[in-house]
CSV table of C-alpha atoms in Angstrom, one decimal:
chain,number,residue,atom,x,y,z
A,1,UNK,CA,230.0,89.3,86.8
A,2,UNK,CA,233.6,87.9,86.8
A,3,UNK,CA,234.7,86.2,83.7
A,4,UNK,CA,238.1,84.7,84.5
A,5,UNK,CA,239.1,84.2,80.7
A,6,UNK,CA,242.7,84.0,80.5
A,7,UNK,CA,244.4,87.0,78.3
A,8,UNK,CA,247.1,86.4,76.6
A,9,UNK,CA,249.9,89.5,76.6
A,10,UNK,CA,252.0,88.4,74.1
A,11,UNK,CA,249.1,88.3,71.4
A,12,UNK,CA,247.2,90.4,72.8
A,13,UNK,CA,244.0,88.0,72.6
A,14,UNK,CA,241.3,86.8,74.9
A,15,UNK,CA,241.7,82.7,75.1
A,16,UNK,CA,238.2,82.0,73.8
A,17,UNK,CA,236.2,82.0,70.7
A,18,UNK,CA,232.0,81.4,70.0
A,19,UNK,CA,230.1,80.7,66.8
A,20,UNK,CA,228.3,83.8,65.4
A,21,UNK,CA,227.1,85.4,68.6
A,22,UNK,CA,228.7,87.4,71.8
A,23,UNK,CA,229.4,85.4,74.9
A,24,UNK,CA,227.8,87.4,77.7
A,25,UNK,CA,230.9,88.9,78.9
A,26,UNK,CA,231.7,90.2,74.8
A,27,UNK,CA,235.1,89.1,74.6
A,28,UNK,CA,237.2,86.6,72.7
A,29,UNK,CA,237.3,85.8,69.0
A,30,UNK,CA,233.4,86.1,66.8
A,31,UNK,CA,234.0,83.2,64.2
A,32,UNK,CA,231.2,83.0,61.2
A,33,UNK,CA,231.4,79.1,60.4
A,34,UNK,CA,231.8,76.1,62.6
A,35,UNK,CA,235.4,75.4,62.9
A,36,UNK,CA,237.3,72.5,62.6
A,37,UNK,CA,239.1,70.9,66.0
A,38,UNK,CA,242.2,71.9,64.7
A,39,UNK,CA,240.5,76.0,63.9
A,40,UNK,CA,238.9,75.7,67.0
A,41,UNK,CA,242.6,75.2,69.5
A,42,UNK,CA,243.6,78.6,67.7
A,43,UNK,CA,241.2,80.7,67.5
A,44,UNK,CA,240.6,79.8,71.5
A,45,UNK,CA,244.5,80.2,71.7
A,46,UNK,CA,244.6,77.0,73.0
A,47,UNK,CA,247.4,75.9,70.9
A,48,UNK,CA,250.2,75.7,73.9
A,49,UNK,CA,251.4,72.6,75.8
A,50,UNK,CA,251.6,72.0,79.2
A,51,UNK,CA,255.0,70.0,80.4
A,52,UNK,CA,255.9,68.9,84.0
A,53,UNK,CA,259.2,70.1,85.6
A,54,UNK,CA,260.8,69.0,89.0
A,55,UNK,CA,260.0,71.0,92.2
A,56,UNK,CA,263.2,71.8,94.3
A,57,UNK,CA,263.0,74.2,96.9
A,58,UNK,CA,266.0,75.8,99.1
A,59,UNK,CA,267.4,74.5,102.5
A,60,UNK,CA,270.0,76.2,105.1
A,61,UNK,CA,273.6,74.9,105.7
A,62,UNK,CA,277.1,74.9,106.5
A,63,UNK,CA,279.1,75.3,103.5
A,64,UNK,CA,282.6,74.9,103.2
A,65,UNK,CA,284.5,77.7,100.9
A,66,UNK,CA,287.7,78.5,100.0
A,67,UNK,CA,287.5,81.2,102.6
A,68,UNK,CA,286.0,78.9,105.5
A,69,UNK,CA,283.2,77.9,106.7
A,70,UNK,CA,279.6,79.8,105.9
A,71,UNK,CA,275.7,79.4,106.8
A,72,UNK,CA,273.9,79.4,103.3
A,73,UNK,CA,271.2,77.4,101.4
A,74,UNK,CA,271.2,74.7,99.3
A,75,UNK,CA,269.1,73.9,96.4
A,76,UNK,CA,267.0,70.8,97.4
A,77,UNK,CA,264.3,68.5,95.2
A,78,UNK,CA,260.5,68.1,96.1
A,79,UNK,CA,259.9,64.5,96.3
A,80,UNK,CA,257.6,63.3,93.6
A,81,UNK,CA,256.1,66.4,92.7
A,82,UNK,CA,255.7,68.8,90.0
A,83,UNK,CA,255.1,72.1,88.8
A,84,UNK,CA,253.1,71.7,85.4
A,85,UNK,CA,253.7,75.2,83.1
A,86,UNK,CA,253.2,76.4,79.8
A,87,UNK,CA,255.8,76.3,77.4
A,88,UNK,CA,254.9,79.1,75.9
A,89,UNK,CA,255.3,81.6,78.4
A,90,UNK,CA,256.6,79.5,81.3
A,91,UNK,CA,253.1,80.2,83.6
A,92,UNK,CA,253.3,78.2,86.5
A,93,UNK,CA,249.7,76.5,86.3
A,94,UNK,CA,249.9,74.2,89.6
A,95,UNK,CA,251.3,71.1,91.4
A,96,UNK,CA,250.7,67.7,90.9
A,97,UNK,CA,252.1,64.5,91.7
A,98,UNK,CA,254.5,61.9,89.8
A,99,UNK,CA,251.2,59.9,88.8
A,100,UNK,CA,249.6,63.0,86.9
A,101,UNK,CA,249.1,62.8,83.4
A,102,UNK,CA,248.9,66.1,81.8
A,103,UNK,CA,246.6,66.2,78.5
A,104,UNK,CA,247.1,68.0,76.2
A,105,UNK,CA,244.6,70.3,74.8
A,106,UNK,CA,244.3,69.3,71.6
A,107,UNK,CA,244.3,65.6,73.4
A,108,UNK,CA,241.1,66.9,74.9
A,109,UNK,CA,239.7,67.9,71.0
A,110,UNK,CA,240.6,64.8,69.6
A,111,UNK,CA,238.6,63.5,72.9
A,112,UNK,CA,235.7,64.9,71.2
A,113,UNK,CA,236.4,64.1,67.3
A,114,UNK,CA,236.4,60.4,68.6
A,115,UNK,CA,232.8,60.6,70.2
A,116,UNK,CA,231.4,60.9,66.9
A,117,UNK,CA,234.6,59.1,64.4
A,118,UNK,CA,236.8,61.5,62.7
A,119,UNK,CA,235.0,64.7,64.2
A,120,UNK,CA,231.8,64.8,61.2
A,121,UNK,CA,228.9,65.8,62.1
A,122,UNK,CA,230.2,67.6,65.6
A,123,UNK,CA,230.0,71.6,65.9
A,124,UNK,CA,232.5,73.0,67.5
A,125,UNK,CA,230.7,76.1,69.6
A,126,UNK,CA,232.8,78.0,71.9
A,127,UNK,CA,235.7,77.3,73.8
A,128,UNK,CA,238.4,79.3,75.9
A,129,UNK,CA,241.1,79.3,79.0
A,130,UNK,CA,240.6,80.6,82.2
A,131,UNK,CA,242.6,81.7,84.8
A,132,UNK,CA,246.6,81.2,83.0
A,133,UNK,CA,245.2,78.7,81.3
A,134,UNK,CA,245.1,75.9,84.1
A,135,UNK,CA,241.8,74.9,82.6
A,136,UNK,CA,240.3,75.0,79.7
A,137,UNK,CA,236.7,74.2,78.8
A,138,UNK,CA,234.5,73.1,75.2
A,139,UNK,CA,231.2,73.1,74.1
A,140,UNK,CA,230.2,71.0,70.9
A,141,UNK,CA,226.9,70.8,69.6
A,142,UNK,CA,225.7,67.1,68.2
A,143,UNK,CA,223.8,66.1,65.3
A,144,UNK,CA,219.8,66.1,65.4
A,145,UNK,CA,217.5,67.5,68.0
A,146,UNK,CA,214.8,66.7,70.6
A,147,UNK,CA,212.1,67.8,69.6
A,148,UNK,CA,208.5,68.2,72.0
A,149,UNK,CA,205.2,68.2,70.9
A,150,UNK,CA,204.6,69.0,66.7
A,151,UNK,CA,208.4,69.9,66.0
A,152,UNK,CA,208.4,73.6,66.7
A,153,UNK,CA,209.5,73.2,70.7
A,154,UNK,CA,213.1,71.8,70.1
A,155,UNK,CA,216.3,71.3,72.1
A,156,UNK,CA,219.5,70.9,70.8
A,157,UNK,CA,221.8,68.4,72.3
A,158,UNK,CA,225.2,69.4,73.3
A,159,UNK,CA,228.4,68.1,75.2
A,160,UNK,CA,230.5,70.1,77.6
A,161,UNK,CA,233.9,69.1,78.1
A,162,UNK,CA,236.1,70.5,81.1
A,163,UNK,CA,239.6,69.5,81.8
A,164,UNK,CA,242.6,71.4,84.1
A,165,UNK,CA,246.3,71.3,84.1
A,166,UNK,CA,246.8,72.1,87.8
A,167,UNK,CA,245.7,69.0,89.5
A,168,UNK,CA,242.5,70.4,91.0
A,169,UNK,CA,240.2,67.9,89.7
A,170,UNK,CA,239.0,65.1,86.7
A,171,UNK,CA,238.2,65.3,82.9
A,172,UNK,CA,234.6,65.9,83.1
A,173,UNK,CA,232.6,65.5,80.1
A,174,UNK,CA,228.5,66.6,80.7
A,175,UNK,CA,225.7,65.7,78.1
A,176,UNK,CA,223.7,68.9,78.1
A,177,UNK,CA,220.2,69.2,76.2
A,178,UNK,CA,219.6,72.6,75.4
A,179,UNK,CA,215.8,74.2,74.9
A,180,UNK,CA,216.6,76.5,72.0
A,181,UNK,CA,213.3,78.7,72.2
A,182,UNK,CA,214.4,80.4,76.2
A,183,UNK,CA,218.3,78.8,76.2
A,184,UNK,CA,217.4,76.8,78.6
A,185,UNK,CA,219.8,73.8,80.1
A,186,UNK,CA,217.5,70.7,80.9
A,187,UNK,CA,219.7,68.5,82.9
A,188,UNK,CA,218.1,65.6,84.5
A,189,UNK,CA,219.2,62.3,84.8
A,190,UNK,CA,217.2,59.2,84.5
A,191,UNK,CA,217.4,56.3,86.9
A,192,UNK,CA,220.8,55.1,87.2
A,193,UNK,CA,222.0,57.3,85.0
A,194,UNK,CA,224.2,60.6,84.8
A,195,UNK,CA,224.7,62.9,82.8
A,196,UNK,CA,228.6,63.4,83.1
A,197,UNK,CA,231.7,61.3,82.7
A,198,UNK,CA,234.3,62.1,84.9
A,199,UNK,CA,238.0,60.4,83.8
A,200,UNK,CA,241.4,60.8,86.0
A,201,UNK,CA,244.4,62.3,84.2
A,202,UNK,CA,245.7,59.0,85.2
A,203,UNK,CA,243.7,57.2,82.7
A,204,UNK,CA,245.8,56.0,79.6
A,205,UNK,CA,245.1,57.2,75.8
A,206,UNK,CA,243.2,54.0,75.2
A,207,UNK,CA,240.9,54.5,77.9
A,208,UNK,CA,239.9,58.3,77.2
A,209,UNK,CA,239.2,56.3,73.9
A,210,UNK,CA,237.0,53.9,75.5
A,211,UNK,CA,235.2,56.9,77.5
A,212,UNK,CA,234.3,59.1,74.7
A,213,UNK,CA,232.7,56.3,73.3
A,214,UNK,CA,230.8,56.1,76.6
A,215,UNK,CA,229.6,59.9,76.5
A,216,UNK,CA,228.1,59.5,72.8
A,217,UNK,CA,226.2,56.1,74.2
A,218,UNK,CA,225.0,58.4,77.2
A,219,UNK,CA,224.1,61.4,74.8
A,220,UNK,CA,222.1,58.8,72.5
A,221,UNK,CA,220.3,57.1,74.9
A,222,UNK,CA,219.6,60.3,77.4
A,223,UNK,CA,218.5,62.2,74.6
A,224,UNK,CA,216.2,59.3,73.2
A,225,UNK,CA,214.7,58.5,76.3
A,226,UNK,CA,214.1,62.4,77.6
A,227,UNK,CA,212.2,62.8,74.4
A,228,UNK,CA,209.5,60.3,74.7
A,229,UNK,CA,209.4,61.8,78.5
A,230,UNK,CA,209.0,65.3,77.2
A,231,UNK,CA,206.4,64.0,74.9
A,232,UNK,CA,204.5,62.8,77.6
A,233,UNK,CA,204.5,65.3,79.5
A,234,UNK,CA,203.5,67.9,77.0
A,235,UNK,CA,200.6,66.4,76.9
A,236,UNK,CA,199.7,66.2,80.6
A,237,UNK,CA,197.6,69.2,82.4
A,238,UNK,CA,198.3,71.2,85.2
A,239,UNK,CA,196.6,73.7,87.3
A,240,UNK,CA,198.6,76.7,88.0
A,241,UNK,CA,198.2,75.9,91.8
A,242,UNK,CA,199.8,72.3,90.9
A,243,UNK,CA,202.2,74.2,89.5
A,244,UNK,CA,203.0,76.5,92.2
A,245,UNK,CA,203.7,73.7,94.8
A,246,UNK,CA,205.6,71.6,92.2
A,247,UNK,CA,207.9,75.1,92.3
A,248,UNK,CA,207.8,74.8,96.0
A,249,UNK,CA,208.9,71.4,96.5
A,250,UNK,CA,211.7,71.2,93.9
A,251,UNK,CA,213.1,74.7,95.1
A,252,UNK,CA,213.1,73.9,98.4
A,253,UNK,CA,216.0,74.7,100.5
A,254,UNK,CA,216.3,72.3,103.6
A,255,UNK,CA,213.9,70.0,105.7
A,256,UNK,CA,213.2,73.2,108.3
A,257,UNK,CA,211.3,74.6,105.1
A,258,UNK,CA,209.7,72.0,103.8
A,259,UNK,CA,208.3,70.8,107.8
A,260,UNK,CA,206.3,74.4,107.4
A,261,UNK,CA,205.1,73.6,104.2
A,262,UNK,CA,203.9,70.2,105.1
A,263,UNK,CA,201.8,72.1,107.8
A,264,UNK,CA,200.5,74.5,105.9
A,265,UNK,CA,202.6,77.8,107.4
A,266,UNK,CA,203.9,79.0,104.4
A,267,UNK,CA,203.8,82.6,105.9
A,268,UNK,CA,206.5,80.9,108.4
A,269,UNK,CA,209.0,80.8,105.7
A,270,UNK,CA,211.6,82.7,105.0
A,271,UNK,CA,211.5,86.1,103.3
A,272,UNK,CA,214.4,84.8,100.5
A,273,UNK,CA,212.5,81.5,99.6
A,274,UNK,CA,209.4,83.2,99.1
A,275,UNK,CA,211.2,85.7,96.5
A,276,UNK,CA,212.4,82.5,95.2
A,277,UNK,CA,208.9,80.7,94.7
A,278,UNK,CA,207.5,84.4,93.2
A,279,UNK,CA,210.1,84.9,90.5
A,280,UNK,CA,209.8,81.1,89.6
A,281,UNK,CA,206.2,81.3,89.6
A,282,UNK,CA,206.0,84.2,87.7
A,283,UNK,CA,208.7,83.3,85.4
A,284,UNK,CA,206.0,80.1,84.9
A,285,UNK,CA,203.2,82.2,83.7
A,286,UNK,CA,204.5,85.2,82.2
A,287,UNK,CA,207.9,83.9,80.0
A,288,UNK,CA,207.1,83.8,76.3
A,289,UNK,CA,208.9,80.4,76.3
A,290,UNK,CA,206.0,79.0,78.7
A,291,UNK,CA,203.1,79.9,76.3
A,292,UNK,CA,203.5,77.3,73.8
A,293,UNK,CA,201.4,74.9,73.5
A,294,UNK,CA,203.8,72.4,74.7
A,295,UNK,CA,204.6,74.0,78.4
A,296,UNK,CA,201.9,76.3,78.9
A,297,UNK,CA,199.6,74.5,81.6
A,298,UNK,CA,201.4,71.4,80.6
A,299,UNK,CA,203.9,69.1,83.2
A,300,UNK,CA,206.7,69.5,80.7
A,301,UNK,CA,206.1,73.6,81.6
A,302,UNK,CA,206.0,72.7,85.2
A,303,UNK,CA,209.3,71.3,84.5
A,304,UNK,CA,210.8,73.9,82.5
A,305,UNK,CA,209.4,76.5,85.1
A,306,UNK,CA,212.6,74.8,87.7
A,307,UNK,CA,215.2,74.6,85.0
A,308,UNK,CA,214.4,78.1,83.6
A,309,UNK,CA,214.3,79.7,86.3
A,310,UNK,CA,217.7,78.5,87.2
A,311,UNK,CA,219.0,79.2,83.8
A,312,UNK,CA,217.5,82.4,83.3
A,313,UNK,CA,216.3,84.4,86.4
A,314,UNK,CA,218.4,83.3,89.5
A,315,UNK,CA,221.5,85.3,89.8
A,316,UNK,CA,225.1,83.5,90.4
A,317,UNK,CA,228.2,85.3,91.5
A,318,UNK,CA,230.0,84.7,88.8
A,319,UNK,CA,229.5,82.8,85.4
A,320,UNK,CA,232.0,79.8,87.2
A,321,UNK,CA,229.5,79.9,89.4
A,322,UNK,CA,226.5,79.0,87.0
A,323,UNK,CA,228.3,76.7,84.7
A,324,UNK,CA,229.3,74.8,88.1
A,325,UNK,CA,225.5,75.1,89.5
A,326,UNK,CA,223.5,74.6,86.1
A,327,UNK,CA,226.0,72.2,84.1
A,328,UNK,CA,228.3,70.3,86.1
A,329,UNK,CA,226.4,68.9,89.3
A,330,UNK,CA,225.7,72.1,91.3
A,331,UNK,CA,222.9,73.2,93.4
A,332,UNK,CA,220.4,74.5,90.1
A,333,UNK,CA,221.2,71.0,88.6
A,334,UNK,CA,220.2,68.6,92.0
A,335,UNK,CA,216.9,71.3,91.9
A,336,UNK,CA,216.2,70.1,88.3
A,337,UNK,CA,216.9,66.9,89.4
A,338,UNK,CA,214.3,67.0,91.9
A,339,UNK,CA,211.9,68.8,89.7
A,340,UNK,CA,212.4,65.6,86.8
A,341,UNK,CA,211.4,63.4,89.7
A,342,UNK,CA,208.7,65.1,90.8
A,343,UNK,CA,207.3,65.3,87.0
A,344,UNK,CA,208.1,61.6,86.9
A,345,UNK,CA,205.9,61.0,90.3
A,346,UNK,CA,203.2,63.3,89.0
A,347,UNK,CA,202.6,61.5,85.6
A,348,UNK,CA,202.5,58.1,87.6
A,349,UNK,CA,200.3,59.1,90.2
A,350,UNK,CA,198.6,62.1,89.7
A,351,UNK,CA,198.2,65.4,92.1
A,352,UNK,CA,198.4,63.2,95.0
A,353,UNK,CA,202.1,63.8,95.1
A,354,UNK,CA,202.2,66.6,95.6
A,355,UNK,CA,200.0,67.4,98.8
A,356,UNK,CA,201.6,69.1,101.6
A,357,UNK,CA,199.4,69.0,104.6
């Protein structure tokens, strides 16, 4: 798969750095010990700025010279709009317009040291460049856990943080529970609630301030709430069959597929979403991670049978790919989505739910 880290010529470096283990694509800095915000911008080699500088472009004219009259250009300016660059090495990252407010990357660490005051207690994970460096991305794990059934199925809590210099789109900061045992993501979202923050590069200093505040409020009460949830389903059974057609429903592709479900023609559909239902299925009652005695033959394995098969099994065409489908509001997170509300339905009103014909 593509990794798209940016590489940096003049030292020679990979822009990205992890804690203790190997991203997949094994490149970038290995560091020991959790750094500090300030550790974590250079061993990334993150520590550049980005500055905006006037667009001009060139027009044809009639130019009087000494020697007469001759056709040439002239050097005209792009109104209200920029080319934003690194000074370091003058990398032309993109165009915005006069309104865009470029932040800074260590503006996007401090971001983070002001979600939990002064940067104690947050664990600075990985973090890296892509592309020239037009964006830039940061996990960071938080203190405590969720933890499922006697304490030994746990899930570390995380935030992701995403920002670019080149225009193409917000600050997005995700909350992102982690299932430690199978590294599974367990996105869902609760009733009115999301899991990501998404602030324009218009937005001042104050109100990034304001928003990280927001993002640990979301990570405390997400996190609290999915717990009890978890609990609860832990402790609900399942049949395998139950299982299976919670698989189908949550996986499935388009209303074509789910009108020859509802009839009971599942030989009807197609070849690809039958692989899909197979390796989810099996990936249900064969993974290691779905034999404890919190997910196997439970409704909080049911559950973890979607998002792990999303995480783990499915294959993406590049890693952009999966972060964008898994973490920040893709097609793997709406099916995880559906899965937490079909777990939700389930616990409420039993098997009924999930009848197709």
């Amino acid at each position: 798969m593509a990794h798209n880290i940016n590489y940096n010529q003049e030292t020679a470096k990979y822009s990205f750095f992890s804690v203790k283990q190997k991203a997949w694509h094994g490149l970038g800095q290995i560091v020991e010990q959790y750094p500090t915000s300030s550790e974590a911008i250079r061993h990334a080699g993150l520590d550049y700025e980005v500055a905006k500088s006037p667009l001009y472009t060139k027009g044809s004219g009639i130019i009087q010279t000494a020697e007469g009259i001759e056709i040439g250009s002239t050097e005209l300016s792009v109104p209200d709009a920029f080319a934003t660059l690194r000074t370091d090495n003058n990398a032309v990252l993109g165009v915005v317009g006069k309104d865009y407010h470029i932040v800074q990357n260590r503006e996007a660490f401090s971001f983070f040291d002001a979600i939990v005051g002064g940067g104690e207690g947050i664990l600075y994970e990985t973090a890296g460049a892509l592309g020239k460096g037009e964006r830039i991305f940061i996990t960071a794990k938080l203190p405590d856990y969720i933890r499922v059934g006697k304490g030994d199925d746990v899930t570390e809590k995380y935030i992701f943080l995403t920002t670019s210099h080149d225009g193409s789109g917000s600050i997005t900061a995700a909350f992102t529970p982690i299932r430690i045992v199978c590294q599974n993501t367990l996105n869902a979202s609760l009733r009115s609630m999301s899991n990501v923050v998404r602030i324009r590069h218009t937005s001042g200093a104050k109100q990034r301030l304001d928003d990280a505040h927001k993002v640990m409020g979301l990570a405390d009460t997400l996190s609290r709430q999915l717990e009890g949830i978890f609990n609860e389903w832990a402790q609900v059974k399942v049949t395998d069959r139950e299982v299976k057609k919670l698989i189908q429903l949550a996986l499935c592709p388009n209303n074509e597929t789910l009108a020859l479900l509802k009839k009971g023609a599942e030989d009807e559909v197609s070849a690809v979403f039958k692989n899909t239902i197979d390796d989810a299925f099996a990936y249900a009652m064969a993974s290691e991670s779905q034999q404890m005695e919190t997910t196997k033959g439970t409704l909080f394995g049911a559950y973890n049978a979607v998002t792990g098969y999303c995480q783990n099994v499915r294959k993406y065409k590049d890693s952009e790919a999966k972060l964008q489908s898994i973490v920040m509001g893709g097609t793997a997170q709406a099916k995880a989505q559906k899965a937490f509300e079909l777990c939700t339905a389930f616990k409420a009103e039993g098997a009924e739910i999930l009848r197709l014909n």
